[in-house]
Structures are given as C-alpha cells and as structure tokens.
Amino acid sequence: MANSEKKISKAVIRRLPIYLMYLEELENKNVKGISSKKLGEMTGFTPSQIRQDLNNFGGFGQQGYGYSVNSLKNEIGSILGYGKNKKGIIIGGGKLGKALASYERFKYVGLEVVDIFDRNPDNIGTEIGGITIRDVSELEQYVKNNKVDVGILTIPKESAQEYTDLLVENGARGIWNFASTEVKVPEGVVVENVRLNDSLSVLMYYLDN
Amino acid sequence: MANSEKKISKAVIRRLPIYLMYLEELENKNVKGISSKKLGEMTGFTPSQIRQDLNNFGGFGQQGYGYSVNSLKNEIGSILGYGKNKKGIIIGGGKLGKALASYERFKYVGLEVVDIFDRNPDNIGTEIGGITIRDVSELEQYVKNNKVDVGILTIPKESAQEYTDLLVENGARGIWNFASTEVKVPEGVVVENVRLNDSLSVLMYYLDN
DNA sequence: TAGATTGTTAATCGATTAACAATC
DNA sequence: TAGATTGTTAATCGATTAACAATC
C-alpha cells in the first residue's frame, strides 16, 4: 500500500468491487489493457476519479499505456482481502440464510461459510450447500470452541443484537447484517448492513420522482 | 412537497428509510415526540443534517417541541411512496427469489408481488408465499397482458439484461436488480442494485483495515 | 414569559473533477 | 521521437455542519 497513513474514504472502498467486476468482464473477453478513460466509459465514473481512487493504493498504471487488466484485477482483489480465508457462520436458516449458504461467491472473496444455525426444528439437521443446519442452542458452545471471523445474520431483528453480542464476545470481528435493525458493536468490529427494506424504499421513491 | 424544483440528492433519499425505521421503533415504544437532537443520537446523524434533510420536503417540526413521531413517520412514508400499490414480479425462482417472495415488507412499502417466473421445471408449479411459480417462457405474453411496474431480478447475470429489456419494453419502470451485473435501461426507468458481492467485499476490506 | 428547538442561511469540509507535468 | 495516458496538484463542486433568528 502506497501510503497506509492517509485515510481512505468509504466511497472509494465501495467503488473497488465495481472496478473489479468490470475488470473480470474484460478479462473474460480477453482484453489485456485498459485506460482510465475506457474504464470510465464502462463504469460511469470519471477517468479522473478512477485514477484518484487507484492511486490511494499505489501506482498500478503505466503512462502512455494504461492499466494491465489482469494485474489491476489482482491488485484490487488483494486490497479487498480476497484469498484471506476467513471463517463465517450463518445465523438463521430461513429462506434467506439458505440462499446465502449456497452462494458461490463467498470462497472467491475469501470467506468460507462453515456452519449454519437455526432454531426451527424443521430446519435443524437439513443440509444446504453441503452444510448441515445446527441447533442455535449449540451456538454459544460452538463459538467458544471454534474461531469465527464473520457472523452472517439472517434472523428477525428482535434477536439480531443478542447474537451479535454472543459472536463478538467470542472473537468475531465482522457482522454481515441482513436483519432490518442496527446492531451495536465495540470499536474494531465491522458491521456491513444489507438493508433490503431501504433499497426497496429508494426504488419506490424514484419510481415517481 | 415544499419545493418540487430543488434537486434532492440521493444521499438524502437513502437516509429517509433509516429515519423511518427509528420512528417506527419510537412509535412501538409509544414515544409521541422527538427532537432532531435525540433522533441524531439514535441514528448517528447530526441534528443539523436531519433538519436539513426533512426540510427538503417540508417543515414537519414545531419550534420548541420537535417532531411528532407519528406524523413524521407518515410524512416520510408518503414521500417514499408507501401505499402506492405498485405491481411487481420476480424473475428467478431460485433460493433468493423464494426468499424475497415471502418477504412481508413488500406490501407495507406499497409493492405487491403478484407473480414469480422461473425456467427450472422443478420449480415451476410450486407455490411460495401464496404465489405459484410460472414458466418463464410465458413471461413475454404475460407482460403484454398485465401491468407490471417493477421487475425483481434474482437470476444469473447472463440473462439480466435480456429480462430487463423485455420488462421495460412492456412498461416496467423499475428494476430491483439482485444479479451481479449492471443493466442498461432507457431514461425514466429506475434501477436499484442490491450488490451482495460488493457488500461482502467491503466487509472483508474493513476486517483488516 | 422563558426555554427549547425548529427552519434556514452561512461556513466548513470533503469528495469529485480538471489540468498538466512526468514519462512510458 | 511523438502520442498517449498516468500520477498528482489545484480548482470546483456539493454535502455536511454550525450558527442563529424565528417562534412555539
């Protein structure tokens, strides 16, 4: 990293996966090099912004030529922490939990989902994506015995905080929260909310505005 | 609306559902009034920002007192278009499509999911959330005969553009896109992307940064 | 009335865009 | 070399925060 002192804004980080997506597309089309100008046309960002964003992390380009698709893809992947092999568990084996359990992308991003917990006896014991759903009453014992980096919450909002606390107290450092509530965590723990409600609300607003 | 000419930034719109969530919480706790200061403490936004945001749409507060929880909740709901009764269909009856089909919040937000389409024969004919999954080969005929306001895409990225085009050509004005690709739409059509990949990538980044 | 809190204008801050020298 | 495009500084733009008069 070029300058680990400079604070990088969240807006920059959120654009990185978008760059990555387009770079993968280019790679699939066997395109070797790309300029900030062309990448700007593809993504809708300005070339200037793309160069600014990338230069937060290093000078990945070459004057007069642009960027190598493959190496820029790898650089961004590495910035985002791909290949880190973190362990995650899903709390909530309902429909959304099951959908996520069979989500192929996890491994690519560097997160391995190792277990799923639910409280519904109909779900416990069933298998999904190669993982057998366990009884959530075993969760406390489980997190004391197994390292869990990320908890994925697909449970009703009422119990989101309770499970967050349990996970965080036992070493989890990230929460991917699909519950429609905010959870409190101590300093150093990351929460990424997926707010389907909010996303839908924004869509509904723009439908008529 | 106080001033329908002034351009309201997307950042403001994205905060509205968050305010709404907290207002609902307050209402459930039987709290009648709230000041921007207290709402700021709850949400993490500054009181100033909250007042600025709300005043884009009107003067909902009362000097010396604050805001009525109930009426502010209703105002924001109405701004977002709740209760509009739009029709939506889900394209893709896989796990994620099924999870969304049984998603209670739709009706509250003003979107009624009336049908689901899939191409997998194992899914076609099965029922989910009171809706029977139909064969996607019927989709073209369907959209010509039925008004569809919003298409909800829970399909692989390869076919996202194709179904977007079909929907938009037949009158859909909103796309809630869960496919991990960007879809192109003509002016006047709204796309709201839910990028699980990107959200997870951002979480992974902050896990170590 | 006095205290509280809004609505709104002005100041600040941060993010985006433009410009251009460096250089491949 | 000449042309192209980066990396980076400076300028602009927009969003957030501060301040305060209006007023309940």
Coordinates of C-alpha atoms (C1' of nucleotides) in Angstrom, one line a residue:
Chain A
M1 CA 0.0 0.0 0.0
A2 CA 1.4 3.3 -1.1
N3 CA 0.5 5.3 1.9
S4 CA -1.0 3.5 4.8
E5 CA -1.4 6.7 6.8
K6 CA -3.8 8.5 4.5
K7 CA -7.4 7.9 5.4
I8 CA -9.3 6.3 2.5
S9 CA -12.9 7.2 2.4
K10 CA -15.6 4.6 2.3
A11 CA -16.9 5.9 -1.0
V12 CA -13.6 4.8 -2.5
I13 CA -13.8 1.3 -1.0
R14 CA -17.3 0.9 -2.3
R15 CA -16.2 1.6 -5.8
L16 CA -13.4 -1.0 -5.7
P17 CA -15.7 -4.1 -6.2
I18 CA -17.3 -2.3 -9.1
Y19 CA -14.0 -1.8 -10.8
L20 CA -13.3 -5.4 -10.1
M21 CA -16.5 -6.6 -11.7
Y22 CA -15.7 -4.7 -14.9
L23 CA -12.1 -5.9 -14.9
E24 CA -13.3 -9.5 -14.6
E25 CA -15.6 -8.9 -17.6
L26 CA -12.7 -7.5 -19.6
E27 CA -10.5 -10.4 -18.6
N28 CA -13.2 -12.8 -19.8
K29 CA -13.2 -11.0 -23.1
N30 CA -9.5 -11.4 -23.2
V31 CA -8.8 -7.7 -23.1
K32 CA -5.3 -7.2 -21.8
G33 CA -5.1 -3.4 -21.1
I34 CA -7.5 -0.7 -20.2
S35 CA -7.1 3.1 -19.8
S36 CA -8.9 5.1 -17.1
K37 CA -10.8 6.7 -20.0
K38 CA -12.3 3.5 -21.3
L39 CA -12.9 2.1 -17.8
G40 CA -14.7 5.4 -17.1
E41 CA -17.0 4.9 -20.1
M42 CA -17.8 1.4 -18.9
T43 CA -18.4 2.2 -15.2
G44 CA -19.9 5.7 -15.5
F45 CA -17.2 7.2 -13.3
T46 CA -14.8 9.9 -14.5
P47 CA -11.3 8.8 -15.6
S48 CA -10.0 11.3 -13.1
Q49 CA -11.9 9.7 -10.2
I50 CA -10.7 6.2 -11.2
R51 CA -7.1 7.4 -11.2
Q52 CA -7.5 9.1 -7.9
D53 CA -9.1 6.0 -6.4
L54 CA -6.4 3.7 -7.6
N55 CA -3.6 6.0 -6.5
N56 CA -4.8 5.7 -2.9
F57 CA -3.3 2.2 -3.0
G58 CA -0.4 2.6 -5.4
G59 CA 0.6 3.5 -8.9
F60 CA -0.8 0.5 -10.8
G61 CA -0.7 2.1 -14.2
Q62 CA 1.8 2.9 -16.8
Q63 CA 2.0 6.3 -18.6
G64 CA 1.0 6.2 -22.2
Y65 CA -0.4 2.7 -21.9
G66 CA -3.0 2.4 -19.1
Y67 CA -3.5 -0.5 -16.7
S68 CA -3.0 -4.2 -17.2
V69 CA -6.4 -5.8 -16.7
N70 CA -5.1 -8.8 -15.0
S71 CA -2.7 -7.2 -12.6
L72 CA -5.1 -4.4 -11.7
K73 CA -7.8 -7.1 -11.0
N74 CA -5.3 -8.9 -8.8
E75 CA -4.3 -5.7 -7.0
I76 CA -7.8 -4.7 -6.2
G77 CA -8.6 -8.3 -5.1
S78 CA -5.7 -8.2 -2.8
I79 CA -6.7 -4.8 -1.4
L80 CA -10.1 -6.1 -0.6
G81 CA -8.6 -9.1 1.1
Y82 CA -9.5 -11.8 -1.3
G83 CA -7.9 -15.1 -0.6
K84 CA -7.6 -14.4 3.1
N85 CA -9.5 -17.5 4.1
K86 CA -11.8 -16.2 6.9
K87 CA -14.4 -18.3 8.5
G88 CA -18.0 -17.3 8.7
I89 CA -21.2 -18.8 10.1
I90 CA -24.8 -18.0 9.2
I91 CA -27.2 -17.4 12.0
G92 CA -30.7 -18.0 10.6
G93 CA -31.5 -21.0 8.4
G94 CA -34.7 -19.5 6.8
K95 CA -35.0 -18.8 3.2
L96 CA -32.5 -16.0 3.0
G97 CA -30.0 -17.9 5.1
K98 CA -30.4 -20.9 2.8
A99 CA -30.0 -18.7 -0.3
L100 CA -26.8 -17.3 1.1
A101 CA -25.5 -20.7 2.1
S102 CA -25.4 -21.7 -1.5
Y103 CA -23.8 -18.5 -2.6
E104 CA -20.8 -19.4 -4.7
R105 CA -19.0 -16.1 -4.4
F106 CA -18.0 -16.5 -0.7
K107 CA -15.0 -18.6 -1.4
Y108 CA -13.7 -16.3 -4.1
V109 CA -13.9 -13.3 -1.8
G110 CA -12.1 -15.2 0.9
L111 CA -14.8 -16.2 3.2
E112 CA -15.7 -19.8 4.0
V113 CA -19.1 -20.4 5.4
V114 CA -18.5 -23.3 7.7
D115 CA -21.8 -23.7 9.6
I116 CA -25.4 -22.6 9.8
F117 CA -27.6 -22.3 12.9
D118 CA -31.3 -22.1 13.2
R119 CA -33.9 -22.6 16.0
N120 CA -36.6 -24.2 13.9
P121 CA -36.6 -28.0 14.4
D122 CA -37.8 -28.4 10.8
N123 CA -34.6 -26.8 9.6
I124 CA -32.2 -28.3 12.0
G125 CA -30.4 -31.3 10.5
T126 CA -31.3 -30.5 6.9
E127 CA -28.4 -29.9 4.6
I128 CA -27.8 -26.9 2.4
G129 CA -24.8 -26.1 0.2
G130 CA -23.0 -29.1 1.8
I131 CA -23.6 -27.8 5.4
T132 CA -25.9 -29.3 7.9
I133 CA -28.0 -26.8 9.8
R134 CA -27.4 -27.0 13.6
D135 CA -29.5 -26.0 16.6
V136 CA -28.8 -22.4 17.6
S137 CA -28.8 -23.5 21.2
E138 CA -25.4 -25.0 20.5
L139 CA -24.1 -21.7 19.2
E140 CA -22.6 -20.4 22.4
Q141 CA -20.6 -23.6 23.0
Y142 CA -19.7 -23.6 19.3
V143 CA -18.2 -20.1 19.2
K144 CA -16.2 -20.8 22.3
N145 CA -14.6 -23.8 20.6
N146 CA -14.3 -22.6 17.0
K147 CA -12.8 -19.5 15.5
V148 CA -15.4 -17.4 13.7
D149 CA -14.4 -14.3 11.9
V150 CA -17.7 -13.2 10.4
G151 CA -21.2 -13.7 11.6
I152 CA -23.9 -13.5 8.9
L153 CA -27.2 -12.6 10.4
T154 CA -30.4 -13.7 8.6
I155 CA -32.7 -13.6 11.6
P156 CA -35.5 -11.4 12.7
K157 CA -34.5 -8.0 14.0
E158 CA -35.5 -8.9 17.6
S159 CA -32.6 -11.2 18.1
A160 CA -30.0 -9.5 16.0
Q161 CA -28.3 -7.7 18.9
E162 CA -28.3 -10.8 21.1
Y163 CA -26.4 -12.9 18.5
T164 CA -24.1 -10.1 17.6
D165 CA -23.1 -9.8 21.2
L166 CA -22.5 -13.5 21.5
L167 CA -20.4 -13.6 18.4
V168 CA -18.4 -10.5 19.2
E169 CA -17.7 -11.6 22.7
N170 CA -16.2 -14.8 21.3
G171 CA -13.9 -13.2 18.8
A172 CA -15.9 -12.4 15.6
R173 CA -14.7 -9.2 14.0
G174 CA -17.3 -8.7 11.3
I175 CA -21.0 -8.9 11.1
W176 CA -22.9 -9.1 7.8
N177 CA -26.3 -8.0 8.9
F178 CA -29.4 -8.7 6.9
A179 CA -31.7 -8.0 9.8
S180 CA -33.6 -4.7 9.4
T181 CA -32.2 -3.2 12.5
E182 CA -28.9 -1.7 13.5
V183 CA -26.6 -3.6 15.8
K184 CA -24.2 -2.1 18.2
V185 CA -20.6 -3.4 18.3
P186 CA -17.5 -2.3 20.1
E187 CA -14.6 -0.5 18.4
G188 CA -12.7 -2.6 15.9
V189 CA -15.7 -4.7 14.9
V190 CA -17.1 -4.1 11.4
V191 CA -20.8 -4.2 10.6
E192 CA -21.9 -4.2 7.0
N193 CA -25.7 -3.9 6.7
V194 CA -27.7 -5.1 3.8
R195 CA -30.9 -3.2 4.1
L196 CA -33.4 -4.7 1.7
N197 CA -36.2 -2.6 3.1
D198 CA -34.2 0.6 2.4
S199 CA -33.1 -0.4 -1.0
L200 CA -36.7 -1.2 -2.0
S201 CA -37.9 2.1 -0.5
V202 CA -35.4 4.1 -2.5
L203 CA -36.6 2.3 -5.6
M204 CA -40.2 3.1 -4.8
Y205 CA -39.3 6.8 -4.3
Y206 CA -37.6 7.1 -7.7
L207 CA -40.5 5.3 -9.4
D208 CA -42.5 8.5 -9.1
N209 CA -39.8 11.2 -8.7
Chain B
M1 CA -43.7 18.8 -1.2
A2 CA -42.2 22.2 -0.2
N3 CA -40.2 22.8 -3.3
S4 CA -40.6 20.3 -6.1
E5 CA -38.0 22.2 -8.2
K6 CA -35.0 21.8 -6.0
K7 CA -32.9 18.7 -6.8
I8 CA -32.8 16.4 -3.8
S9 CA -29.6 14.3 -3.6
K10 CA -29.7 10.6 -3.5
A11 CA -27.8 10.7 -0.2
V12 CA -30.8 12.4 1.4
I13 CA -33.3 9.8 -0.1
R14 CA -31.2 7.0 1.3
R15 CA -31.4 8.3 4.8
L16 CA -35.2 8.6 4.7
P17 CA -35.8 4.9 5.3
I18 CA -33.4 4.9 8.1
Y19 CA -35.3 7.8 9.8
L20 CA -38.4 5.8 9.2
M21 CA -37.0 2.7 10.9
Y22 CA -36.2 4.6 14.0
L23 CA -39.5 6.4 14.0
E24 CA -41.3 3.0 13.9
E25 CA -39.2 1.9 16.8
L26 CA -40.2 5.0 18.7
E27 CA -43.8 4.6 17.9
N28 CA -43.7 1.0 19.1
K29 CA -42.3 2.3 22.4
N30 CA -45.2 4.8 22.5
V31 CA -43.0 7.8 22.2
K32 CA -45.0 10.7 20.9
G33 CA -42.5 13.4 20.1
I34 CA -38.8 13.5 19.1
S35 CA -36.3 16.3 18.6
S36 CA -33.6 16.3 15.9
K37 CA -31.1 16.2 18.7
K38 CA -32.5 12.9 20.1
L39 CA -33.1 11.4 16.7
G40 CA -29.5 12.3 15.9
E41 CA -28.3 10.4 18.9
M42 CA -30.3 7.4 17.8
T43 CA -29.3 7.4 14.2
G44 CA -25.8 8.7 14.4
F45 CA -26.5 11.6 12.1
T46 CA -26.1 15.2 13.2
P47 CA -29.3 17.1 14.3
S48 CA -28.4 19.7 11.7
Q49 CA -28.4 17.1 8.9
I50 CA -31.7 15.6 10.0
R51 CA -33.3 19.1 9.9
Q52 CA -31.8 19.8 6.5
D53 CA -33.0 16.5 5.1
L54 CA -36.5 16.9 6.3
N55 CA -36.8 20.5 5.2
N56 CA -36.2 19.4 1.7
F57 CA -39.8 18.1 1.8
G58 CA -41.5 20.5 4.2
G59 CA -41.5 21.9 7.7
F60 CA -42.7 19.0 9.6
G61 CA -41.5 20.1 13.0
Q62 CA -42.6 22.6 15.6
Q63 CA -40.2 25.1 17.2
G64 CA -39.6 24.4 20.8
Y65 CA -41.1 21.0 20.6
G66 CA -39.6 18.9 17.9
Y67 CA -41.4 16.4 15.6
S68 CA -44.5 14.3 16.1
V69 CA -43.3 10.7 15.8
N70 CA -46.5 9.5 14.2
S71 CA -46.9 12.3 11.7
L72 CA -43.2 12.4 10.7
K73 CA -43.4 8.7 10.1
N74 CA -46.4 9.2 7.9
E75 CA -44.8 12.1 6.0
I76 CA -41.7 10.1 5.2
G77 CA -43.7 7.1 4.3
S78 CA -45.7 9.2 1.9
I79 CA -42.6 10.8 0.4
L80 CA -41.2 7.3 -0.3
G81 CA -44.4 6.4 -2.0
Y82 CA -45.8 3.9 0.5
G83 CA -49.3 2.8 -0.1
K84 CA -49.0 3.4 -3.8
N85 CA -49.9 -0.2 -4.7
K86 CA -47.5 -0.9 -7.5
K87 CA -47.3 -4.4 -9.0
G88 CA -44.1 -6.4 -9.1
I89 CA -43.0 -9.7 -10.4
I90 CA -40.0 -11.8 -9.5
I91 CA -37.9 -13.2 -12.3
G92 CA -36.0 -16.2 -10.9
G93 CA -37.5 -18.7 -8.6
G94 CA -34.2 -19.9 -7.0
K95 CA -33.5 -19.6 -3.4
L96 CA -33.1 -15.9 -3.4
G97 CA -36.3 -15.4 -5.4
K98 CA -38.1 -17.6 -3.0
A99 CA -36.7 -15.7 0.0
L100 CA -38.0 -12.4 -1.5
A101 CA -41.3 -13.9 -2.4
S102 CA -42.1 -14.5 1.2
Y103 CA -40.8 -11.1 2.3
E104 CA -43.5 -9.4 4.3
R105 CA -42.3 -5.9 3.9
F106 CA -43.3 -5.5 0.2
K107 CA -47.0 -4.7 0.9
Y108 CA -46.1 -2.2 3.6
V109 CA -43.8 -0.3 1.2
G110 CA -46.5 -0.3 -1.5
L111 CA -45.3 -3.1 -3.8
E112 CA -47.4 -6.2 -4.4
V113 CA -45.6 -9.2 -5.8
V114 CA -48.1 -10.8 -8.0
D115 CA -46.1 -13.5 -9.8
I116 CA -42.9 -15.4 -10.0
F117 CA -41.2 -16.8 -13.0
D118 CA -38.5 -19.5 -13.4
R119 CA -37.2 -21.7 -16.1
N120 CA -36.4 -24.7 -13.9
P121 CA -39.2 -27.4 -14.3
D122 CA -38.6 -28.5 -10.7
N123 CA -39.6 -25.0 -9.5
I124 CA -42.5 -24.3 -12.0
G125 CA -45.8 -25.1 -10.4
T126 CA -44.6 -25.0 -6.8
E127 CA -46.1 -22.4 -4.5
I128 CA -44.3 -19.9 -2.4
G129 CA -45.8 -17.1 -0.3
G130 CA -49.2 -17.8 -1.9
I131 CA -47.9 -17.5 -5.4
T132 CA -47.4 -20.3 -7.9
I133 CA -44.2 -20.2 -9.9
R134 CA -44.8 -19.9 -13.6
D135 CA -42.7 -20.9 -16.6
V136 CA -40.5 -18.0 -17.7
S137 CA -41.4 -18.9 -21.3
E138 CA -44.8 -17.4 -20.6
L139 CA -43.2 -14.1 -19.5
E140 CA -43.4 -12.2 -22.7
Q141 CA -47.1 -13.0 -23.2
Y142 CA -47.7 -12.2 -19.5
V143 CA -46.1 -8.7 -19.6
K144 CA -48.1 -7.8 -22.7
N145 CA -51.3 -8.7 -20.9
N146 CA -50.6 -7.5 -17.4
K147 CA -49.3 -4.2 -16.0
V148 CA -46.0 -4.7 -14.2
D149 CA -44.4 -1.7 -12.5
V150 CA -41.3 -3.3 -11.0
G151 CA -39.3 -6.3 -12.1
I152 CA -37.3 -8.1 -9.4
L153 CA -34.3 -9.9 -10.9
T154 CA -32.9 -12.9 -9.0
I155 CA -31.4 -14.6 -12.0
P156 CA -27.8 -15.2 -13.1
K157 CA -26.1 -12.1 -14.6
E158 CA -26.0 -13.6 -18.1
S159 CA -29.8 -13.1 -18.6
A160 CA -30.3 -10.0 -16.5
Q161 CA -30.2 -7.6 -19.5
E162 CA -32.5 -9.7 -21.6
Y163 CA -35.3 -9.8 -19.0
T164 CA -34.7 -6.1 -18.2
D165 CA -35.3 -5.3 -21.8
L166 CA -38.4 -7.4 -22.0
L167 CA -39.9 -5.8 -18.9
V168 CA -39.0 -2.3 -19.8
E169 CA -40.3 -2.6 -23.4
N170 CA -43.6 -3.7 -21.8
G171 CA -44.0 -0.8 -19.4
A172 CA -42.0 -1.7 -16.3
R173 CA -40.5 1.5 -14.8
G174 CA -38.4 0.0 -12.0
I175 CA -35.9 -2.8 -11.7
W176 CA -34.8 -4.2 -8.4
N177 CA -31.6 -6.0 -9.5
F178 CA -30.0 -8.7 -7.5
A179 CA -27.9 -10.0 -10.4
S180 CA -24.3 -9.1 -10.0
T181 CA -24.1 -7.1 -13.2
E182 CA -25.2 -3.7 -14.3
V183 CA -28.3 -3.5 -16.6
K184 CA -28.9 -0.7 -19.1
V185 CA -32.3 1.0 -19.1
P186 CA -33.7 4.0 -21.0
E187 CA -34.2 7.3 -19.4
G188 CA -37.1 7.4 -16.9
V189 CA -36.6 3.8 -15.8
V190 CA -35.1 3.3 -12.3
V191 CA -32.6 0.6 -11.4
E192 CA -31.8 -0.2 -7.8
N193 CA -29.0 -2.7 -7.5
V194 CA -28.5 -4.9 -4.5
R195 CA -24.9 -6.0 -4.8
L196 CA -24.3 -8.7 -2.3
N197 CA -20.8 -9.3 -3.7
D198 CA -19.9 -5.7 -3.2
S199 CA -21.3 -5.5 0.2
L200 CA -19.4 -8.6 1.3
S201 CA -16.2 -7.3 -0.3
V202 CA -16.5 -4.1 1.6
L203 CA -16.9 -6.0 4.8
M204 CA -13.8 -8.1 4.0
Y205 CA -11.8 -5.0 3.4
Y206 CA -12.6 -3.4 6.7
L207 CA -12.0 -6.7 8.6
D208 CA -8.3 -6.0 8.2
N209 CA -8.2 -2.2 7.7
Chain C
dT1 C1' -42.8 34.6 29.7
dA2 C1' -38.5 31.8 29.3
dG3 C1' -36.7 27.7 27.4
dA4 C1' -36.4 24.8 23.7
dT5 C1' -36.0 23.6 19.1
dT6 C1' -37.1 24.4 14.5
dG7 C1' -36.1 26.3 9.7
dT8 C1' -32.7 28.3 7.1
dT9 C1' -28.6 30.9 5.9
dA10 C1' -23.7 30.9 6.0
dA11 C1' -19.3 28.5 6.8
dT12 C1' -16.7 24.4 6.5
dC13 C1' -15.3 20.2 5.0
dG14 C1' -14.6 16.5 1.9
dA15 C1' -15.1 14.5 -2.5
dT16 C1' -15.0 15.0 -7.4
dT17 C1' -13.3 17.0 -11.5
dA18 C1' -9.9 19.5 -14.2
dA19 C1' -5.4 20.4 -15.5
dC20 C1' -0.9 19.3 -16.6
dA21 C1' 3.9 17.9 -15.9
dA22 C1' 6.1 13.4 -15.9
dT23 C1' 7.1 9.6 -18.5
dC24 C1' 6.3 5.3 -20.9
Chain D
dT1 C1' 10.6 10.6 -31.2
dA2 C1' 5.5 11.7 -30.8
dG3 C1' 1.4 10.4 -28.8
dA4 C1' -1.0 8.7 -25.1
dT5 C1' -2.0 8.3 -20.5
dT6 C1' -0.7 8.1 -15.9
dG7 C1' 0.1 10.3 -11.2
dT8 C1' -0.7 14.2 -8.7
dT9 C1' -1.7 19.0 -7.6
dA10 C1' -5.0 22.6 -7.8
dA11 C1' -9.8 24.1 -8.6
dT12 C1' -14.5 23.2 -8.2
dC13 C1' -18.5 21.4 -6.6
dG14 C1' -21.7 19.5 -3.4
dA15 C1' -22.8 17.8 1.0
dT16 C1' -22.4 18.4 5.9
dT17 C1' -22.1 21.1 9.9
dA18 C1' -22.5 25.4 12.5
dA19 C1' -24.9 29.3 13.8
dC20 C1' -28.8 31.9 14.9
dA21 C1' -33.1 34.4 14.2
dA22 C1' -37.9 32.9 14.3
dT23 C1' -41.3 31.1 17.0
dC24 C1' -43.8 27.6 19.5

